[in-house]
Coordinates of C-alpha atoms in Angstrom, one line a residue:
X1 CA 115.1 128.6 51.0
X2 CA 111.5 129.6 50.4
X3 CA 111.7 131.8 53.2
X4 CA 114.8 133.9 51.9
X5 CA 112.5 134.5 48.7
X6 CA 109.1 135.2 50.9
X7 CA 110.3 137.8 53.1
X8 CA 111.9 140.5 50.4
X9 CA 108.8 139.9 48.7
X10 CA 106.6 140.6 51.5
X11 CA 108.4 143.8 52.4
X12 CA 108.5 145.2 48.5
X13 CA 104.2 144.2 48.9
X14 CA 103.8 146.1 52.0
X15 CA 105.6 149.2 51.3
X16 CA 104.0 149.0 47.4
X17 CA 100.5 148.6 49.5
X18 CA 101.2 151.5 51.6
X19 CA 102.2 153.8 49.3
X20 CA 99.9 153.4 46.6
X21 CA 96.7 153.0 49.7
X22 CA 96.2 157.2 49.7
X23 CA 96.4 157.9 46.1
X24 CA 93.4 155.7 45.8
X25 CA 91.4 157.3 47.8
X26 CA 92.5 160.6 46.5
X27 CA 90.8 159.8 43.2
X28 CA 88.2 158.1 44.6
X29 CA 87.2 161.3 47.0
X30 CA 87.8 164.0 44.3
X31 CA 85.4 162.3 41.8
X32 CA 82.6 162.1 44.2
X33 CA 83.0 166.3 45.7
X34 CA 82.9 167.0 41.8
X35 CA 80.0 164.8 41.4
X36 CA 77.9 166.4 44.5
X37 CA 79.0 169.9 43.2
X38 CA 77.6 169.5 39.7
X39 CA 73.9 168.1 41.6
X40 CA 74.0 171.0 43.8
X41 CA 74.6 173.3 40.8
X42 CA 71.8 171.7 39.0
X43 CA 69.5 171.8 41.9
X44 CA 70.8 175.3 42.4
X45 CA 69.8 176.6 38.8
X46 CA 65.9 175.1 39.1
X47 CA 65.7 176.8 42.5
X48 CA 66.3 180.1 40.5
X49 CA 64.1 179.5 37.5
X50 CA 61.5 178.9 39.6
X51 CA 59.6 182.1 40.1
X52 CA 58.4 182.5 43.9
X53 CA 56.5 185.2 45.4
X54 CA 58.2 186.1 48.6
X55 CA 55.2 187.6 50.7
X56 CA 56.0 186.0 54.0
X57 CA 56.4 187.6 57.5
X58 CA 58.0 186.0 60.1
X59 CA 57.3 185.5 63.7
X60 CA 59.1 184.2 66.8
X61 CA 56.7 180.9 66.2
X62 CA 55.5 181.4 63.0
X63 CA 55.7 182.3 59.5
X64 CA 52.3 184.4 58.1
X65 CA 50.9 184.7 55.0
X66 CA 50.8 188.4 54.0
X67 CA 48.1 187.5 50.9

């Protein structure tokens, strides 16, 4: 008797698993990109603030100093 009531329970558990297995790690994916976007837009910005003299030449081997 117990069996008659395991098995539909076991089938409704599996396909309920498999369906609801991607949408997990749907959310889970799309949280992190939007996370590493905002750091790289943060990092981004300071790059730009900073104010760099470009007076570099570059070589085959190195890269030179022009001051």
């Amino acid at each position: 008797m117990t069996y008659v009531v395991l098995i539909p329970f076991f089938i409704i558990f599996i396909i309920f698993f498999i369906c609801s297995k991607p949408d997990l790690y749907t959310h889970q994916h799309e949280a992190s990109t939007i996370k590493a976007l905002d750091n790289f837009n943060a990092n981004f910005k300071a790059i730009e603030d900073l104010e760099i003299e470009n007076n570099y030449k570059t070589s085959n081997t190195h890269i030179y100093n022009s001051k």
